[in-house]
Coordinates of N, CA and C in Angstrom, one line a residue:
X531 N 0.8 -1.1 0.0 CA 0.0 0.0 0.0 C 0.9 1.3 0.0
X532 N 0.3 2.4 -0.6 CA 1.1 3.7 -0.9 C 2.4 3.5 -1.4
X533 N 2.5 2.7 -2.5 CA 3.9 2.4 -3.1 C 4.2 3.5 -3.8
X534 N 5.3 4.4 -3.8 CA 5.6 5.5 -4.6 C 6.8 5.1 -5.4
X535 N 7.3 3.9 -5.3 CA 8.5 3.6 -6.3 C 8.4 4.1 -7.6
X536 N 9.7 4.8 -8.1 CA 9.7 5.2 -9.6 C 9.2 6.9 -9.4
X537 N 8.7 7.2 -8.4 CA 8.2 8.6 -8.5 C 9.2 9.7 -7.9
X538 N 9.3 10.6 -8.6 CA 10.3 11.8 -8.1 C 9.1 13.0 -7.6
X539 N 9.5 13.2 -6.3 CA 8.8 14.2 -5.6 C 9.8 15.5 -5.0
X540 N 9.0 16.4 -5.1 CA 9.7 17.7 -4.4 C 9.0 18.2 -3.2
X541 N 9.9 18.5 -2.4 CA 9.0 18.9 -1.3 C 9.9 20.3 -0.7
X542 N 9.0 21.2 -0.8 CA 9.5 22.8 -0.6 C 9.7 22.7 0.8
X543 N 10.7 23.5 1.3 CA 10.7 23.5 2.7 C 10.9 22.3 3.6
X544 N 11.7 21.3 2.7 CA 11.7 20.0 3.2 C 13.0 19.8 4.3
X545 N 13.6 20.7 4.6 CA 14.6 20.5 5.5 C 14.3 20.3 6.9
X546 N 13.2 20.8 7.4 CA 12.9 20.8 8.9 C 11.5 20.5 9.1
X547 N 11.2 20.3 10.3 CA 9.6 20.2 10.8 C 8.8 19.3 9.8
X548 N 7.5 19.9 9.6 CA 6.7 19.0 8.8 C 7.4 18.5 7.4
X549 N 8.0 19.5 6.8 CA 8.8 19.4 5.6 C 9.9 18.2 5.5
X550 N 10.6 18.3 6.6 CA 11.4 17.0 6.9 C 10.9 15.7 6.9
X551 N 9.8 15.5 7.9 CA 8.9 14.6 8.2 C 8.3 14.0 6.9
X552 N 7.8 14.8 6.2 CA 7.1 14.6 4.8 C 8.2 13.9 3.8
X553 N 9.4 14.6 3.9 CA 10.3 14.2 2.8 C 10.7 12.6 3.1
X554 N 11.0 12.3 4.5 CA 11.3 11.1 5.0 C 10.1 10.1 4.7
X555 N 9.1 10.3 4.9 CA 7.9 9.5 4.6 C 7.7 9.2 3.2
X556 N 7.9 10.0 2.2 CA 7.8 9.8 1.0 C 9.0 8.9 0.5
X557 N 10.0 9.1 1.2 CA 11.4 8.3 0.7 C 10.9 7.1 1.2
X558 N 10.2 6.8 2.4 CA 10.1 5.3 3.0 C 9.0 4.5 1.8
X559 N 8.2 5.4 1.3 CA 7.2 5.0 0.3 C 7.7 4.7 -1.0
X560 N 9.2 5.0 -1.4 CA 9.9 4.6 -2.5 C 10.1 5.8 -3.5
X561 N 9.6 7.2 -3.1 CA 9.7 8.1 -4.1 C 11.4 8.4 -4.0
X562 N 11.9 8.8 -4.8 CA 13.2 9.9 -5.0 C 12.7 11.3 -4.5
X563 N 13.3 11.8 -3.4 CA 12.8 13.0 -2.8 C 14.0 14.1 -3.1
X564 N 13.3 15.2 -3.7 CA 14.2 16.4 -3.6 C 13.8 17.4 -2.5
X565 N 14.7 17.4 -1.8 CA 14.7 18.3 -0.4 C 15.0 19.7 -0.9
X566 N 13.8 20.4 -0.9 CA 14.1 22.0 -1.0 C 14.4 22.9 0.1
X567 N 15.4 23.7 0.2 CA 15.8 24.4 1.1 C 16.2 25.9 0.7
X568 N 15.8 27.1 1.2 CA 16.2 28.3 0.8 C 17.7 28.9 1.5
X569 N 18.0 28.6 2.6 CA 19.4 29.1 3.4 C 20.0 28.0 4.1
X570 N 19.3 27.1 4.7 CA 19.8 26.2 5.7 C 20.3 24.9 5.2
X571 N 21.6 25.0 4.5 CA 22.2 23.8 3.6 C 22.3 22.6 4.9
X572 N 22.8 23.1 5.8 CA 22.9 22.0 7.0 C 21.8 21.2 7.4
X573 N 20.8 21.8 7.6 CA 19.4 21.2 7.8 C 19.0 20.3 6.5
X574 N 19.1 20.8 5.3 CA 18.6 20.0 4.3 C 19.8 18.9 4.2
X575 N 21.0 18.9 4.2 CA 21.8 17.7 4.2 C 21.5 16.8 5.3
X576 N 21.2 17.1 6.5 CA 20.7 16.1 7.8 C 19.4 15.4 7.2
X577 N 18.5 16.2 6.5 CA 17.2 15.5 6.0 C 17.6 14.2 4.9
X578 N 18.5 14.7 3.9 CA 18.8 13.8 2.9 C 19.9 12.6 3.6
X579 N 20.6 12.9 4.7 CA 21.4 11.9 5.1 C 20.4 10.8 6.1
X580 N 19.3 11.2 7.0 CA 18.3 10.6 7.4 C 17.6 9.8 6.7
X581 N 17.5 10.1 5.1 CA 16.4 9.4 4.2 C 17.5 8.2 3.8
X582 N 18.9 8.6 3.5 CA 19.7 7.7 2.8 C 20.1 6.6 3.8
X583 N 20.2 7.0 5.0 CA 20.5 6.0 6.1 C 19.7 4.9 6.5
X584 N 18.3 5.3 6.2 CA 17.0 4.4 6.1 C 17.1 3.5 5.0
X585 N 17.7 3.8 3.7 CA 17.8 3.1 2.6 C 17.0 4.0 1.5
X586 N 16.5 5.0 1.5 CA 15.9 5.8 0.6 C 16.7 6.7 -0.2
X587 N 16.2 7.3 -1.2 CA 17.0 8.2 -2.1 C 16.5 9.5 -2.0
X588 N 17.4 10.5 -1.9 CA 17.2 12.0 -1.8 C 18.3 12.8 -2.4
X589 N 18.0 13.8 -2.8 CA 18.9 15.0 -3.1 C 18.3 16.4 -2.5
X590 N 19.3 17.1 -2.2 CA 18.9 18.7 -1.8 C 18.9 19.5 -2.9
X591 N 18.1 20.2 -2.8 CA 18.0 21.5 -3.9 C 17.7 23.0 -3.6
X592 N 18.5 23.9 -3.8 CA 18.4 25.3 -3.0 C 17.6 25.9 -4.0
X593 N 16.6 26.7 -3.7 CA 16.0 27.6 -4.5 C 14.8 28.4 -3.5
X594 N 14.9 29.7 -3.7 CA 13.9 30.5 -3.0 C 12.4 30.5 -3.9
X595 N 11.3 29.8 -3.0 CA 10.1 29.5 -3.6 C 9.4 30.9 -4.2
X596 N 10.0 32.0 -3.4 CA 9.2 33.2 -3.9 C 10.0 34.1 -5.1
X597 N 10.8 33.3 -5.6 CA 11.7 34.0 -6.9 C 11.3 33.0 -8.2
X598 N 10.5 33.3 -8.9 CA 9.9 32.6 -10.1 C 11.1 32.2 -10.8
X599 N 12.2 33.0 -11.2 CA 13.0 32.7 -12.1 C 14.0 31.3 -11.4
X600 N 14.1 31.7 -10.0 CA 14.8 30.2 -9.3 C 14.1 29.2 -9.4
X601 N 12.8 29.2 -9.1 CA 12.2 28.1 -9.3 C 11.9 27.3 -10.5
X602 N 12.1 28.2 -11.6 CA 11.8 27.8 -12.9 C 13.0 27.2 -13.4
X603 N 14.1 27.6 -13.1 CA 15.7 27.0 -13.0 C 15.9 25.8 -12.6
X604 N 15.4 25.8 -11.4 CA 15.7 24.6 -10.4 C 15.0 23.2 -10.9
X605 N 13.3 23.5 -11.5 CA 12.6 22.6 -11.6 C 13.2 22.1 -13.1
X606 N 13.7 23.1 -13.8 CA 14.0 22.4 -15.4 C 15.4 21.6 -15.1
X607 N 16.3 22.1 -14.1 CA 17.5 21.2 -13.9 C 17.0 19.7 -13.2
X608 N 16.0 19.7 -12.3 CA 15.5 18.6 -11.9 C 15.1 17.5 -12.7
X609 N 14.2 18.1 -13.8 CA 13.7 17.4 -14.9 C 15.1 16.8 -16.0
X610 N 15.7 17.7 -16.2 CA 16.9 17.3 -16.8 C 17.7 16.0 -16.3
X611 N 17.8 15.9 -15.0 CA 18.3 14.8 -14.0 C 17.7 13.7 -14.0
X612 N 16.3 14.0 -13.8 CA 15.6 12.8 -13.7 C 14.4 12.5 -14.6
X613 N 14.0 13.2 -15.9 CA 13.2 13.1 -16.7 C 11.7 13.2 -16.4
X614 N 11.4 13.4 -15.0 CA 9.8 13.6 -14.7 C 9.8 14.1 -13.0
X615 N 8.6 14.7 -13.0 CA 8.1 15.4 -11.6 C 6.8 14.9 -11.4
X616 N 6.9 14.1 -10.4 CA 5.6 13.4 -10.2 C 4.7 13.9 -8.7
X617 N 5.4 14.3 -8.2 CA 4.7 14.9 -6.9 C 5.1 16.2 -6.3
X618 N 4.5 16.9 -6.2 CA 4.9 18.4 -5.5 C 4.3 18.6 -4.1
X619 N 4.9 18.9 -3.2 CA 4.5 19.1 -1.7 C 4.8 20.6 -1.6
X620 N 3.8 21.7 -1.6 CA 4.1 23.0 -1.2 C 4.1 23.0 0.2
X621 N 5.2 23.2 0.8 CA 5.2 23.1 2.3 C 5.9 24.4 2.8
X622 N 6.7 25.0 1.9 CA 7.6 26.2 2.4 C 6.7 27.3 2.8
X623 N 6.6 27.8 4.1 CA 5.8 29.0 4.5 C 6.7 29.6 5.7
X624 N 6.1 30.6 5.9 CA 6.7 31.8 7.1 C 5.4 32.3 7.9
X625 N 5.5 32.4 9.0 CA 4.5 33.1 9.7 C 5.2 34.2 10.5
X626 N 4.5 35.5 10.2 CA 4.9 36.5 11.1 C 3.6 37.2 11.8
X627 N 3.8 36.7 13.2 CA 2.6 37.1 13.9 C 2.6 38.3 14.6
X628 N 1.3 38.9 14.0 CA 1.3 40.2 14.7 C -0.3 40.6 14.6
X629 N -1.0 41.6 15.5 CA -2.2 42.1 15.3 C -2.4 42.9 14.2
X630 N -3.6 43.0 13.4 CA -3.5 43.5 12.3 C -2.9 45.2 12.3
X631 N -3.3 45.8 13.4 CA -2.6 47.5 13.6 C -1.3 47.4 13.5
X632 N -0.5 46.3 13.5 CA 0.8 46.3 13.7 C 1.3 45.6 12.6
X633 N 0.9 45.2 11.6 CA 1.3 44.4 10.5 C 1.9 45.3 9.5
X634 N 3.0 45.5 9.3 CA 3.6 46.3 8.3 C 3.5 45.8 6.6
X635 N 3.9 46.4 5.6 CA 3.6 46.3 4.4 C 4.8 45.2 4.1
X636 N 6.1 45.4 4.6 CA 6.9 44.1 4.6 C 6.4 42.9 4.9
X637 N 5.6 42.9 6.3 CA 5.2 41.7 6.7 C 4.4 40.9 5.7
X638 N 3.5 41.8 5.0 CA 2.3 41.0 4.2 C 3.1 40.7 2.8
X639 N 3.9 41.3 2.5 CA 4.6 41.2 1.1 C 5.5 39.9 1.3
X640 N 6.3 39.7 2.3 CA 7.0 38.5 2.6 C 6.1 37.3 3.0
X641 N 5.1 37.4 3.7 CA 4.3 36.2 3.9 C 3.8 35.7 2.7
X642 N 2.7 36.8 1.8 CA 2.5 36.3 0.8 C 3.2 35.8 -0.2
X643 N 4.6 36.4 -0.4 CA 5.5 36.0 -1.6 C 5.9 34.5 -1.1
X644 N 6.1 34.1 0.0 CA 6.4 32.8 0.2 C 5.2 31.9 0.1
X645 N 4.2 32.4 0.9 CA 3.1 31.1 1.3 C 2.2 30.9 0.2
X646 N 2.1 32.0 -0.8 CA 1.2 32.0 -1.7 C 1.7 32.1 -3.3
X647 N 2.4 32.9 -3.6 CA 3.3 33.3 -4.6 C 4.1 31.9 -4.8
X648 N 4.8 31.6 -4.0 CA 5.8 30.4 -3.9 C 5.1 28.8 -4.4
X649 N 3.9 28.9 -3.7 CA 3.1 27.6 -4.3 C 2.5 27.8 -5.5
X650 N 2.1 28.9 -6.2 CA 1.8 29.3 -7.4 C 2.8 28.9 -8.4
X651 N 4.3 29.5 -8.0 CA 5.3 29.2 -9.1 C 5.8 27.8 -9.0
X652 N 5.7 27.1 -8.0 CA 6.2 25.7 -8.2 C 5.1 25.0 -8.6
X653 N 3.8 25.1 -8.5 CA 2.9 24.5 -9.4 C 3.0 24.6 -10.7
X654 N 3.0 25.7 -11.2 CA 3.1 26.3 -12.6 C 4.4 25.5 -13.3
X655 N 5.6 25.4 -12.4 CA 6.7 24.7 -13.2 C 6.5 23.4 -13.0
X656 N 5.8 22.7 -12.3 CA 5.7 21.2 -12.2 C 4.6 20.9 -13.1
X657 N 3.6 21.5 -13.4 CA 2.4 20.8 -13.8 C 2.5 20.5 -15.4
X658 N 3.4 21.2 -16.1 CA 3.7 20.9 -17.7 C 4.1 19.3 -17.7
X659 N 5.4 19.2 -16.9 CA 5.7 17.6 -17.2 C 4.7 16.8 -16.5
X660 N 3.7 17.2 -15.7 CA 2.7 16.1 -14.9 C 1.7 16.1 -16.1
X661 N 1.3 17.2 -16.8 CA 0.5 17.1 -17.9 C 1.1 15.7 -19.1
X662 N 2.2 15.9 -19.4 CA 2.8 15.4 -20.3 C 2.8 13.8 -19.9
X663 N 3.1 13.4 -18.8 CA 2.9 12.1 -18.3 C 1.3 11.6 -17.8
X664 N 0.4 12.4 -17.6 CA -1.0 12.3 -17.6 C -1.1 11.8 -16.2
X665 N -0.3 12.4 -15.2 CA -0.1 11.7 -13.7 C 0.6 12.8 -13.1
X666 N -0.2 13.2 -11.9 CA 0.7 13.9 -11.0 C -0.1 14.3 -9.7
X667 N 0.8 14.7 -8.5 CA 0.1 15.2 -7.4 C 0.6 16.1 -6.8
X668 N -0.4 17.1 -6.4 CA 0.0 18.4 -5.9 C -0.5 18.5 -4.4
X669 N 0.2 18.5 -3.5 CA -0.3 18.9 -2.0 C 0.1 20.1 -1.5
X670 N -0.8 20.9 -1.0 CA -0.6 22.2 -0.5 C -0.7 22.2 1.0
X671 N 0.4 22.8 1.6 CA 0.2 22.6 3.2 C -0.4 23.7 3.5
X672 N -1.9 24.0 4.1 CA -2.3 24.9 4.6 C -2.3 25.0 6.2
X673 N -3.4 25.3 6.7 CA -3.3 25.3 8.2 C -5.0 25.5 8.9
X674 N -5.0 24.9 10.2 CA -6.3 25.0 10.7 C -6.6 26.5 10.9
X675 N -5.8 27.5 11.0 CA -6.1 28.8 11.0 C -6.6 29.5 9.8
X676 N -6.5 28.8 8.4 CA -7.4 29.1 7.4 C -8.7 28.9 7.5
X677 N -9.2 28.2 8.2 CA -10.6 28.1 8.3 C -11.1 28.4 9.6
X678 N -10.4 28.4 10.6 CA -11.1 28.8 12.0 C -10.6 30.4 12.4
X679 N -9.3 30.8 11.6 CA -9.2 32.2 11.9 C -8.4 32.0 13.4
X680 N -7.4 33.1 13.6 CA -6.6 33.3 15.0 C -6.3 34.6 15.1
X681 N -6.7 34.9 16.1 CA -6.1 36.4 16.4 C -4.6 36.5 16.6
X682 N -4.0 37.5 16.0 CA -2.6 37.9 15.8 C -2.2 37.2 14.5
X683 N -3.1 36.6 14.0 CA -2.5 35.7 12.7 C -3.3 36.2 11.2
X684 N -3.7 37.4 11.4 CA -4.5 37.6 10.2 C -4.1 37.4 8.8
X685 N -2.5 37.9 8.5 CA -2.1 37.9 7.4 C -1.7 36.2 7.2
X686 N -1.1 35.7 8.1 CA -0.7 34.3 8.0 C -2.3 33.5 7.6
X687 N -3.2 33.7 8.4 CA -4.4 33.0 8.1 C -4.8 33.4 6.7
X688 N -4.9 34.5 6.1 CA -5.4 34.8 5.0 C -4.4 34.1 3.9
X689 N -3.2 34.1 4.2 CA -2.3 33.3 3.1 C -2.7 31.7 2.9
X690 N -2.9 31.2 4.1 CA -3.2 29.9 4.1 C -4.6 29.5 3.7
X691 N -5.4 30.5 3.8 CA -6.6 30.3 3.4 C -6.6 30.2 1.8
X692 N -5.7 31.4 1.1 CA -5.7 31.6 -0.5 C -5.2 30.1 -0.8
X693 N -4.3 29.3 -0.3 CA -4.0 28.0 -0.8 C -5.1 27.0 -0.9
X694 N -6.3 27.1 -0.3 CA -7.6 26.4 -0.5 C -8.2 26.8 -1.6
X695 N -8.1 28.1 -1.9 CA -8.7 28.4 -3.0 C -8.1 27.9 -4.4
X696 N -6.9 28.3 -4.2 CA -5.6 27.7 -5.2 C -5.8 26.0 -5.4
X697 N -6.0 25.4 -4.3 CA -6.2 23.9 -4.4 C -7.2 23.7 -5.3
X698 N -8.5 24.2 -4.8 CA -9.7 24.0 -5.6 C -9.7 24.0 -6.9
X699 N -9.3 25.5 -7.2 CA -9.3 26.0 -8.9 C -8.3 25.3 -9.5
X700 N -7.2 24.8 -9.4 CA -6.3 23.8 -10.0 C -6.8 22.4 -10.1
X701 N -7.6 21.9 -9.0 CA -8.1 20.5 -9.2 C -9.1 20.4 -10.3
X702 N -9.8 21.6 -10.7 CA -10.9 21.6 -11.4 C -9.9 21.9 -13.0
X703 N -9.1 22.5 -12.8 CA -8.5 22.8 -14.1 C -7.6 21.8 -14.6
X704 N -7.2 20.8 -13.8 CA -6.2 19.7 -14.0 C -6.7 18.2 -14.1
X705 N -7.9 18.1 -13.4 CA -8.3 16.8 -13.1 C -8.3 15.8 -14.6
X706 N -8.7 16.7 -15.6 CA -8.6 15.8 -17.0 C -7.5 15.4 -17.4
X707 N -6.4 15.8 -16.7 CA -4.9 15.4 -17.0 C -4.4 14.5 -16.2
X708 N -5.3 13.9 -15.3 CA -4.7 13.0 -14.5 C -4.0 13.3 -13.3
X709 N -4.2 14.8 -12.9 CA -3.5 15.6 -11.8 C -4.4 15.6 -10.9
X710 N -4.1 15.3 -9.7 CA -4.9 15.7 -8.5 C -4.3 16.8 -7.6
X711 N -5.2 17.6 -7.0 CA -4.4 18.6 -6.3 C -5.5 18.9 -5.1
X712 N -4.5 18.6 -4.0 CA -5.4 18.5 -2.5 C -4.6 19.5 -1.6
X713 N -5.2 19.6 -0.3 CA -4.3 20.4 0.5 C -4.5 19.4 2.0
X714 N -3.7 19.8 2.8 CA -3.7 19.2 4.2 C -3.4 20.5 5.1
X715 N -4.5 20.6 6.1 CA -4.5 21.5 7.1 C -4.1 21.2 8.2
X716 N -3.0 21.1 8.7 CA -2.4 20.8 10.0 C -3.0 21.8 11.3
X717 N -3.1 21.2 12.4 CA -3.4 22.0 13.5 C -2.1 22.5 14.0
X718 N -2.1 22.5 15.3 CA -0.8 22.9 16.1 C 0.0 21.6 16.0
X719 N 1.2 21.8 15.4 CA 2.0 20.8 15.4 C 3.5 20.9 16.0
X720 N 4.3 20.0 16.5 CA 5.6 20.1 17.2 C 6.5 20.5 16.3
X721 N 6.7 21.8 15.8 CA 7.5 22.3 14.9 C 8.3 23.6 15.5
X722 N 9.4 24.1 14.8 CA 10.1 25.2 15.0 C 9.1 26.3 15.3
X723 N 7.8 26.5 14.6 CA 7.0 27.5 14.9 C 6.3 27.5 15.9
X724 N 6.1 26.7 16.5 CA 5.2 26.4 18.0 C 6.3 26.1 19.0
X725 N 7.6 26.0 18.8 CA 8.4 25.7 20.1 C 8.8 26.6 20.8
X726 N 8.5 27.8 20.3 CA 8.7 29.2 21.2 C 7.5 29.8 22.0
X727 N 6.4 28.8 21.8 CA 5.1 29.2 22.6 C 5.4 29.1 24.0
X728 N 4.9 30.0 24.8 CA 4.9 29.9 26.3 C 4.3 28.9 26.8
X729 N 4.6 28.1 27.9 CA 3.7 27.2 28.5 C 2.2 27.2 28.5
X730 N 2.0 28.4 29.0 CA 0.3 28.8 29.3 C -0.3 28.7 28.0
X731 N 0.3 29.2 26.7 CA -0.2 29.3 25.5 C -0.3 27.9 25.1
X732 N 0.7 27.1 25.3 CA 0.5 25.8 24.5 C -0.8 25.0 25.5
X733 N -0.7 25.3 26.7 CA -1.7 24.4 27.3 C -2.9 24.8 27.1
X734 N -3.2 26.3 26.7 CA -4.3 26.6 26.1 C -4.9 25.8 24.6
X735 N -3.9 25.8 23.9 CA -4.0 25.1 22.7 C -4.5 23.5 23.0
X736 N -3.6 22.9 23.8 CA -4.1 21.6 24.4 C -5.4 21.4 24.7
X737 N -6.0 22.4 25.5 CA -7.6 22.5 26.1 C -8.6 22.5 25.0
X738 N -8.1 23.4 23.8 CA -9.0 23.4 22.9 C -8.9 22.2 21.8
X739 N -8.1 21.3 22.3 CA -7.9 20.2 21.3 C -8.6 18.8 21.7
X740 N -9.8 18.4 21.2 CA -10.3 17.4 21.5 C -9.6 16.3 22.0
X741 N -8.5 15.7 20.9 CA -7.7 14.9 21.4 C -6.7 15.0 22.4
X742 N -6.6 16.2 23.0 CA -5.9 16.8 24.2 C -4.4 16.6 24.2
X743 N -3.7 17.0 22.9 CA -2.3 16.8 22.8 C -2.0 17.7 21.4
X744 N -0.6 18.0 21.2 CA 0.0 18.9 20.1 C 0.1 17.5 19.3
X745 N 0.0 17.7 17.8 CA 0.2 16.9 17.0 C 1.8 16.6 16.6
X746 N 1.9 15.6 15.9 CA 3.3 15.2 15.4 C 3.6 15.5 14.1
X747 N 4.9 15.9 13.5 CA 5.0 16.1 12.1 C 4.7 14.9 11.3
X748 N 5.2 13.8 11.8 CA 4.8 12.3 11.4 C 3.3 12.2 10.7
X749 N 2.5 12.7 11.8 CA 0.8 12.5 11.4 C 0.6 13.2 10.1
X750 N 1.1 14.4 9.9 CA 0.9 15.2 9.0 C 1.3 14.5 7.9
X751 N 2.7 14.1 7.7 CA 3.5 13.5 6.8 C 2.6 12.3 6.0
X752 N 1.8 11.6 7.1 CA 1.1 10.2 6.6 C 0.1 10.7 5.7
X753 N -0.5 12.1 6.0 CA -1.7 12.2 5.1 C -1.1 12.8 3.8
X754 N 0.1 13.3 3.8 CA 0.6 13.5 2.7 C 0.7 12.6 1.7
X755 N 1.4 11.4 2.2 CA 1.9 10.2 1.6 C 0.7 9.7 0.6
X756 N -0.4 9.6 1.8 CA -1.7 9.1 1.0 C -2.1 9.8 -0.1
X757 N -2.3 11.1 0.2 CA -2.8 11.9 -0.9 C -1.8 11.9 -2.4
X758 N -0.5 11.4 -2.3 CA 0.5 11.3 -3.2 C 0.2 9.7 -3.8
X759 N -0.5 9.0 -3.2 CA -0.6 7.7 -3.7 C -1.4 7.2 -4.7
X760 N -1.5 6.0 -5.3 CA -2.5 5.7 -6.4 C -3.7 5.6 -5.6
X761 N -3.8 5.0 -4.5 CA -4.9 5.0 -3.9 C -5.9 6.1 -3.6
X762 N -5.0 7.4 -3.7 CA -5.8 8.4 -3.5 C -6.4 9.2 -4.8
X763 N -6.4 8.2 -6.0 CA -6.5 8.8 -7.2 C -7.8 9.4 -7.6
X764 N -8.8 9.0 -6.5 CA -10.3 9.7 -6.9 C -10.4 10.6 -5.8
X765 N -9.7 11.3 -5.6 CA -9.8 12.4 -4.1 C -8.9 13.8 -5.0
X766 N -9.5 14.5 -5.0 CA -9.1 16.0 -5.4 C -9.8 17.3 -5.0
X767 N -9.3 18.3 -4.9 CA -10.1 19.7 -4.6 C -10.4 19.4 -3.2
X768 N -9.7 18.4 -2.3 CA -10.1 18.5 -0.9 C -9.3 18.8 0.0
X769 N -9.7 19.0 1.2 CA -8.6 19.7 2.4 C -9.0 18.2 3.7
X770 N -7.5 17.8 3.9 CA -7.6 16.8 4.6 C -7.1 17.7 6.1
X771 N -7.9 17.6 7.2 CA -7.6 18.2 8.5 C -7.1 17.3 9.2
X772 N -5.8 17.8 9.7 CA -4.8 16.8 10.7 C -4.7 17.8 12.0
X773 N -5.8 17.8 12.7 CA -5.8 18.9 13.8 C -6.3 18.4 15.0
X774 N -6.4 17.1 15.2 CA -6.7 16.5 16.7 C -8.3 17.0 16.9
X775 N -9.2 17.5 15.8 CA -10.4 17.9 16.3 C -10.5 19.3 16.8
X776 N -9.4 20.2 16.4 CA -9.5 21.4 16.8 C -10.7 22.3 16.0
X777 N -10.7 21.8 15.0 CA -11.6 22.4 13.7 C -12.4 21.2 13.1
X778 N -13.5 21.6 12.9 CA -14.4 20.3 12.6 C -15.3 20.8 11.5

C-alpha cells in the first residue's frame, strides 16, 4: 500500500519540521525526494542523510520559492536529471504573527511571497511535465487557522486560506490530465513555529483540542503520502484536516 517507487517528489521547505517528516515519509514509500531549502543547507543535508541512512533516495536542491526565475531554473534542472516530476508538496511557509494594526507592508509582502506566490510558482513549473505524463499529485500545506481564524495571525491565516482556493481551482483545471490537487491543513504541530510558545499558551491550545495533545510532524506526513499515492487517485480538490479535532 502507498507504493511510490519510481516517483520523483519535490518537497519545498523540506529541511525541517513537517517538511522533513514529509520528505522522509515519501522516501520510505519509495519516491526519490528532492528536498528543497532556501538558506539552511546543513538542515537539508541532515534530512537527506536521514533518508539515505534508512535506505531511501534523496537530493537537496536550493531555491527560493518566492523567486519565480529560481523556481523555473531549479525545476528544469531537476527534469534534466530525472526526466519527470510526479509529486509536488508545497510546504515552504513563514509566519509573522502580529495584530493587524501592527502588520507592516513588508510583513504582508514577505508572507504572501512565500506562502502563496511560492506555491503558485512551483505548481506552474511542475504541472507541464505532469500533464505530459498524464499523472501528478500536488499537495498544498495549509493550516487550521485558514478555516478557523486566529487572533494575531490575520496575514498568515489569509495566506493559508488562499492556498485552499488555489487547491480547488487547480483541481478543476487539471483533473482531466490525471493530476490531483489537494490540501492538508495541520493544527498545532511540534515544529520550530510552535516551539517558542509560552507554556500557558501551549496548554491553552491543548485544552482546545479534543484529542488533548499537540500533533506530530509524522502524522501530517502520513496524510501527504496518502494523497500522493495511487490509492488517493479519486480524491481531488479536498482538504484533509490533521488537527486533533480543533476545527471540524
